[in-house]
Amino acid sequence: MSIGPRDLPAHYPKLADCLVGTKDHPDPEIAYALATCSGYAYAHVNGVADTRMVATMMARMGLPENRCHAIELSIDSMYIDSTVFLVQSRDREVVILCYRGSEVFDLVDWLSDFDVEPEIYTFRFRGTEECADVHSGFFRSARAAYDDVVRVLKRAWRGQSVVEEEQEDDDRRDRLGRMKALYITGHSLGGAVGVLTAVLLKQDPDPEVREIASTLRAVYTYGQPMFGSPKFAAQCLQMDGFFDRNLIRYVHRRDVVPHVPPGETGRFRHFGQEWVYRPSGRGTGDRSPSQEWTPGTRRTGQANVIEFPLLPFFLDYTARRTPIGRTLISGWNRVAGTFDGRILGATERIPVVGPYLGLPFVYSMEDHAPHHYVAKLATPGVMNEFR
């Protein structure tokens, strides 16, 4: 556990009020603060989640003296490696649930094993006869830590600190509030697990958990992969309108991860709002990079099996290490993007054309790195997450 510093300069001094009061999403300040939280959720010291780093960065965002608690669960034989940070504002009215993503090449190994079909879990929606499929790897990561997450969220709902070790008297607890606004966020795998956690909260039969779910204001994800079937996506959108309006997915340029799992492993579909970073390239003048995000005109579709394993990891990532490599990639992307976007006119790629058109640099692992999301979402006047 850690407590955030009290006297650091803050980007958004009224961030807690913004988190409680904002009704329309996405909000640029919230998007940047949660992207920063998701990026620094990768911090660890000697293999242990670094709550001090996360608490400090969220104090820099605008939550001084926040409480930060981490839940970690690792079961190698079941391919479960789940870490979640719970950040609670000083007045206890805001809680952020931030899931750490997978290390880049761990995620690649997991999702690019095409020798067998991925295991699928059938999810039953409460109060209906409807069932739908979800990727079992993502579901296990969400469900394995869920009970511990709920236990801590119940403390926040009752006006207690998320840090169980913190001693406090009844008078102090009475002076503070209790949770009014819950946000869930995560980069990469963490985004997918975060969305599934939001679904679990809304489907939980426990009345107290449903009260907690009623405080959920939004889910912000960055470079999130798909995890549910088209039917699962449709059921989530029909649930109460929340995921249609308040699930915000950011996709940076040609980030490959939002396009996986590949189509050959089964049918998966995104849902919620999608915002894509694709600057015009004609000069932005005084425009901030955060103003270059635009709503996706078409939902990001699945890559095919040939594009996914070859392109982003061996060619794109290594070629970008050199100036000539970056020049070649930029030129190829310009040609491929013109044909792909204007003639095909869809993010669902044609399997026969895709492998040849896509090679070698249509999708990018470099574009998936969390620092890109943090840098490109910085609001006007913000130079970086430190100041």
XYZ file of C-alpha atoms in Angstrom:
387
model
C 0.000 0.000 0.000
C 1.039 3.601 -0.521
C -0.223 7.120 0.115
C 0.292 9.706 -2.611
C 2.292 12.872 -1.881
C 0.399 15.930 -0.691
C 2.378 18.830 -2.160
C 3.281 17.861 -5.734
C 2.190 20.283 -8.495
C -0.941 18.843 -10.097
C -1.991 18.956 -13.736
C -5.665 19.035 -12.800
C -6.221 20.365 -9.261
C -9.968 19.662 -9.530
C -9.590 16.169 -10.989
C -11.597 14.526 -8.188
C -14.525 16.886 -8.838
C -14.230 16.202 -12.563
C -14.328 12.445 -11.996
C -17.436 12.740 -9.826
C -19.270 15.317 -11.903
C -18.592 14.331 -15.519
C -21.581 12.740 -17.235
C -20.526 12.816 -20.898
C -17.540 10.717 -21.921
C -14.860 10.810 -23.110
C -13.506 13.719 -21.113
C -9.980 14.826 -22.140
C -8.648 15.328 -18.605
C -9.999 11.978 -17.451
C -8.678 10.259 -20.581
C -5.166 11.562 -19.925
C -5.191 10.818 -16.197
C -6.369 7.248 -16.746
C -3.922 6.680 -19.615
C -1.135 7.756 -17.245
C -2.435 5.429 -14.547
C -2.584 2.544 -17.050
C 0.944 3.207 -18.291
C 2.488 3.368 -14.827
C 0.581 0.276 -13.700
C 3.475 -1.653 -15.286
C 5.758 -0.402 -12.497
C 7.189 -3.015 -10.180
C 10.057 -3.347 -7.713
C 11.711 -6.755 -7.473
C 8.680 -8.323 -9.122
C 6.151 -6.686 -6.744
C 3.610 -4.100 -7.909
C 4.924 -0.604 -7.191
C 2.012 1.158 -5.480
C 4.281 4.067 -4.548
C 4.904 4.914 -8.201
C 1.221 4.700 -9.130
C 0.175 6.783 -6.089
C 2.787 9.422 -6.961
C 1.734 9.680 -10.614
C -1.932 10.002 -9.676
C -0.985 12.756 -7.202
C 0.702 14.513 -10.136
C -2.515 14.141 -12.097
C -4.572 15.783 -9.362
C -5.344 13.270 -6.609
C -3.040 14.266 -3.724
C -2.831 11.985 -0.693
C -4.613 9.218 -2.587
C -4.565 5.711 -1.200
C -3.206 3.009 -3.517
C -3.627 -0.710 -2.957
C -2.547 -3.541 -5.290
C -3.948 -7.037 -5.750
C -1.657 -9.534 -7.470
C -2.387 -13.080 -8.612
C -0.138 -15.328 -10.691
C -0.820 -18.930 -11.713
C 1.644 -19.823 -14.456
C 0.137 -23.181 -15.349
C -3.252 -21.519 -15.961
C -1.725 -18.557 -17.857
C -3.092 -16.168 -15.215
C -1.043 -13.113 -14.319
C -3.378 -10.463 -12.949
C -2.381 -7.230 -11.211
C -4.887 -4.523 -10.351
C -4.342 -1.202 -8.581
C -7.124 0.482 -6.608
C -6.583 4.238 -6.268
C -8.849 6.096 -3.834
C -9.092 9.885 -3.682
C -8.335 11.716 -0.443
C -12.032 12.399 0.220
C -12.854 8.775 -0.686
C -15.450 9.791 -3.248
C -13.469 8.460 -6.244
C -12.015 4.995 -6.816
C -10.027 4.021 -9.904
C -9.625 0.345 -10.709
C -6.580 0.022 -12.974
C -5.554 -3.317 -14.489
C -1.981 -3.861 -15.587
C -1.576 -5.104 -19.148
C 0.604 -7.965 -20.270
C 4.230 -7.345 -21.118
C 4.361 -6.864 -24.869
C 5.882 -10.134 -25.996
C 4.067 -12.198 -23.354
C 0.817 -11.032 -24.944
C 2.151 -11.871 -28.381
C 3.080 -15.408 -27.352
C -0.320 -15.958 -25.763
C -2.453 -14.698 -28.614
C -0.299 -15.931 -31.507
C -0.335 -19.630 -30.622
C -2.480 -20.816 -33.519
C -1.787 -24.533 -33.309
C -5.040 -25.066 -31.421
C -8.268 -23.125 -31.109
C -8.456 -20.887 -28.025
C -10.515 -22.145 -25.126
C -13.926 -20.481 -24.969
C -16.047 -19.805 -21.880
C -19.831 -19.537 -22.128
C -21.104 -16.541 -20.169
C -24.742 -16.489 -18.981
C -26.366 -13.082 -18.565
C -28.319 -12.687 -15.335
C -32.102 -12.468 -15.654
C -32.150 -13.835 -19.198
C -31.747 -17.128 -20.985
C -29.045 -15.606 -23.161
C -25.528 -17.048 -23.244
C -22.527 -15.826 -25.207
C -18.892 -16.804 -25.656
C -15.819 -15.047 -24.276
C -12.120 -15.849 -24.614
C -11.352 -17.974 -21.546
C -7.867 -16.498 -21.021
C -9.239 -13.002 -20.547
C -12.162 -14.274 -18.480
C -9.922 -16.231 -16.107
C -7.717 -13.196 -15.511
C -10.784 -11.110 -14.653
C -12.608 -13.725 -12.586
C -9.603 -14.996 -10.615
C -9.024 -11.592 -8.981
C -12.690 -10.562 -8.905
C -13.525 -11.659 -5.348
C -10.558 -9.768 -3.902
C -11.457 -6.699 -5.975
C -15.054 -6.778 -4.734
C -13.913 -7.147 -1.134
C -11.869 -3.925 -1.390
C -14.591 -2.094 -3.340
C -17.024 -2.910 -0.530
C -14.680 -1.160 1.896
C -14.721 1.929 -0.323
C -18.515 1.766 -0.659
C -18.807 1.745 3.147
C -16.530 4.787 3.468
C -13.432 2.877 4.520
C -9.914 3.121 3.150
C -8.978 0.717 0.350
C -5.775 0.171 2.323
C -6.785 -2.474 4.832
C -3.694 -1.868 6.986
C -4.616 1.784 7.559
C -5.858 2.358 11.085
C -8.511 5.020 11.599
C -11.075 5.967 14.200
C -14.821 6.346 13.660
C -14.665 10.152 13.857
C -12.255 10.386 10.941
C -14.326 7.972 8.876
C -17.454 10.015 9.538
C -15.727 13.188 8.335
C -14.892 11.598 4.985
C -17.287 10.541 2.271
C -17.827 7.219 0.619
C -17.441 6.159 -2.976
C -19.537 8.154 -5.442
C -17.647 7.514 -8.689
C -15.907 4.345 -9.854
C -13.730 4.237 -12.971
C -12.100 1.197 -14.582
C -9.114 1.445 -16.887
C -6.240 -0.506 -18.392
C -3.840 -0.787 -21.317
C -3.670 -3.828 -23.599
C -4.736 -7.023 -21.797
C -5.543 -4.844 -18.778
C -8.199 -3.034 -20.803
C -9.931 -6.277 -21.777
C -9.845 -7.558 -18.185
C -11.181 -4.201 -16.989
C -14.172 -4.312 -19.334
C -14.945 -7.884 -18.269
C -14.767 -6.785 -14.627
C -17.312 -4.060 -15.382
C -19.619 -6.693 -16.908
C -19.180 -8.936 -13.859
C -20.020 -6.068 -11.490
C -23.191 -5.254 -13.389
C -24.192 -8.931 -13.499
C -23.384 -9.745 -9.869
C -26.382 -11.079 -7.873
C -25.154 -9.481 -4.617
C -27.311 -6.361 -3.944
C -24.385 -4.490 -2.402
C -22.236 -5.157 -5.468
C -25.025 -3.884 -7.713
C -25.026 -0.688 -5.618
C -21.298 -0.441 -6.230
C -21.877 -1.018 -9.957
C -24.329 1.886 -9.974
C -21.389 4.220 -9.192
C -19.467 3.073 -12.273
C -19.098 6.197 -14.405
C -16.959 4.959 -17.314
C -14.418 2.437 -18.548
C -11.432 3.832 -20.488
C -9.134 1.403 -22.319
C -6.003 1.864 -24.418
C -4.941 -0.591 -27.105
C -7.471 -3.149 -25.879
C -7.831 -6.523 -27.656
C -11.192 -8.149 -28.380
C -12.407 -10.820 -25.969
C -16.097 -11.528 -26.655
C -18.120 -12.981 -29.498
C -20.441 -10.777 -31.593
C -23.338 -12.070 -29.489
C -21.535 -11.142 -26.262
C -20.927 -7.637 -27.601
C -24.585 -7.280 -28.582
C -25.783 -8.438 -25.152
C -23.509 -5.956 -23.372
C -24.821 -3.126 -25.521
C -28.391 -4.106 -24.665
C -27.723 -4.413 -20.924
C -28.548 -0.858 -19.819
C -26.945 1.397 -22.401
C -23.833 1.870 -20.264
C -21.337 0.153 -22.556
C -22.629 1.917 -25.637
C -22.050 5.354 -24.085
C -19.437 4.922 -21.375
C -16.978 2.319 -22.632
C -14.265 4.396 -24.320
C -11.638 2.538 -26.377
C -8.575 4.367 -27.712
C -6.603 2.981 -30.677
C -3.237 4.586 -31.497
C -2.436 4.646 -35.214
C -1.840 1.073 -36.469
C -1.649 -0.616 -33.073
C -2.023 -4.318 -33.836
C -3.464 -5.454 -30.494
C -7.005 -4.039 -31.017
C -7.135 -6.286 -34.125
C -6.590 -9.536 -32.212
C -7.398 -12.355 -31.670
C -7.058 -13.031 -35.421
C -10.130 -14.060 -37.384
C -8.919 -17.620 -37.907
C -9.114 -18.308 -34.145
C -12.843 -17.487 -33.978
C -15.202 -14.554 -34.254
C -14.688 -11.704 -31.780
C -16.048 -8.164 -31.785
C -15.374 -4.844 -30.078
C -18.143 -2.701 -28.584
C -18.409 0.761 -27.073
C -17.063 4.073 -28.376
C -13.854 3.895 -30.402
C -11.448 6.844 -30.759
C -8.555 6.590 -33.208
C -5.340 8.622 -33.399
C -4.591 9.266 -37.063
C -3.250 12.797 -37.552
C -3.870 14.420 -40.905
C -0.159 14.858 -41.615
C -0.763 18.318 -43.058
C 0.615 20.155 -40.048
C -1.265 20.735 -36.817
C -0.062 24.265 -36.021
C -0.926 24.972 -32.413
C -3.142 21.923 -32.089
C -2.389 19.534 -29.254
C -1.935 15.822 -30.150
C -4.977 15.153 -27.956
C -7.057 17.044 -30.520
C -6.065 14.580 -33.249
C -8.193 11.747 -31.844
C -11.379 11.209 -33.860
C -14.317 8.827 -33.470
C -13.768 5.630 -35.440
C -15.955 5.558 -38.530
C -15.883 1.760 -38.554
C -15.349 -0.617 -35.671
C -11.839 -2.108 -35.627
C -11.992 -5.616 -37.071
C -9.888 -8.753 -36.710
C -6.554 -9.207 -38.458
C -5.924 -12.400 -40.368
C -3.511 -15.053 -39.212
C -0.761 -14.212 -41.717
C -0.592 -10.512 -40.911
C -0.594 -10.838 -37.152
C 2.435 -12.966 -36.243
C 4.893 -11.886 -38.941
C 4.504 -8.199 -39.343
C 4.508 -6.250 -36.133
C 7.082 -8.107 -34.139
C 9.996 -8.998 -36.380
C 9.850 -6.384 -39.125
C 8.039 -3.314 -37.871
C 9.559 -3.175 -34.400
C 13.141 -3.756 -35.531
C 12.960 -1.644 -38.689
C 11.846 1.385 -36.693
C 15.178 1.350 -34.865
C 16.876 2.984 -37.887
C 16.136 6.216 -39.808
C 15.992 4.432 -43.171
C 13.676 1.825 -41.698
C 11.307 4.487 -40.410
C 11.309 6.161 -43.822
C 10.481 2.913 -45.627
C 7.707 2.074 -43.160
C 6.183 5.541 -43.489
C 6.152 5.308 -47.287
C 4.694 1.819 -47.331
C 1.991 2.713 -44.827
C 1.017 5.687 -46.961
C 0.498 3.442 -50.003
C -1.130 0.574 -48.129
C -3.324 2.916 -46.102
C -4.598 4.639 -49.233
C -5.637 1.376 -50.830
C -6.918 -0.181 -47.647
C -8.891 2.818 -46.370
C -10.252 4.324 -49.582
C -10.849 1.358 -51.865
C -11.663 -1.439 -49.442
C -13.249 1.123 -47.133
C -13.365 -1.174 -44.115
C -11.267 -2.269 -41.169
C -12.405 -5.856 -41.763
C -9.634 -6.926 -44.122
C -10.202 -9.221 -47.105
C -8.313 -12.474 -46.320
C -6.987 -12.986 -49.856
C -5.858 -9.408 -50.428
C -4.835 -8.673 -46.853
C -1.681 -10.807 -46.562
C -0.183 -9.324 -49.721
C -1.368 -5.773 -49.283
C -0.485 -5.775 -45.593
C 3.069 -6.960 -45.897
C 5.182 -5.747 -44.457
C 4.009 -2.871 -42.226
C 0.232 -2.401 -42.026
C 0.007 -3.244 -38.310
C 2.482 -2.104 -35.706
C 3.563 -3.377 -32.315
C 5.507 -0.149 -31.775
C 2.238 1.799 -31.886
C 0.931 -0.350 -29.021
C 3.425 0.937 -26.429
C 1.619 2.675 -23.528
C 3.826 5.793 -23.660
C 2.300 6.648 -27.059
C -1.185 6.740 -25.555
C 0.006 8.893 -22.669
C 1.858 11.351 -24.915
C -0.904 11.652 -27.520
C -3.659 12.234 -24.938
C -1.878 15.049 -23.078
C -4.258 18.003 -23.025
C -3.248 21.455 -24.332
C -0.653 23.052 -22.082
C 0.511 19.742 -20.588
C 4.080 18.983 -21.703
C 4.323 15.544 -20.085
C 2.973 13.585 -17.169
C 5.593 15.040 -14.813
C 4.819 18.664 -15.574
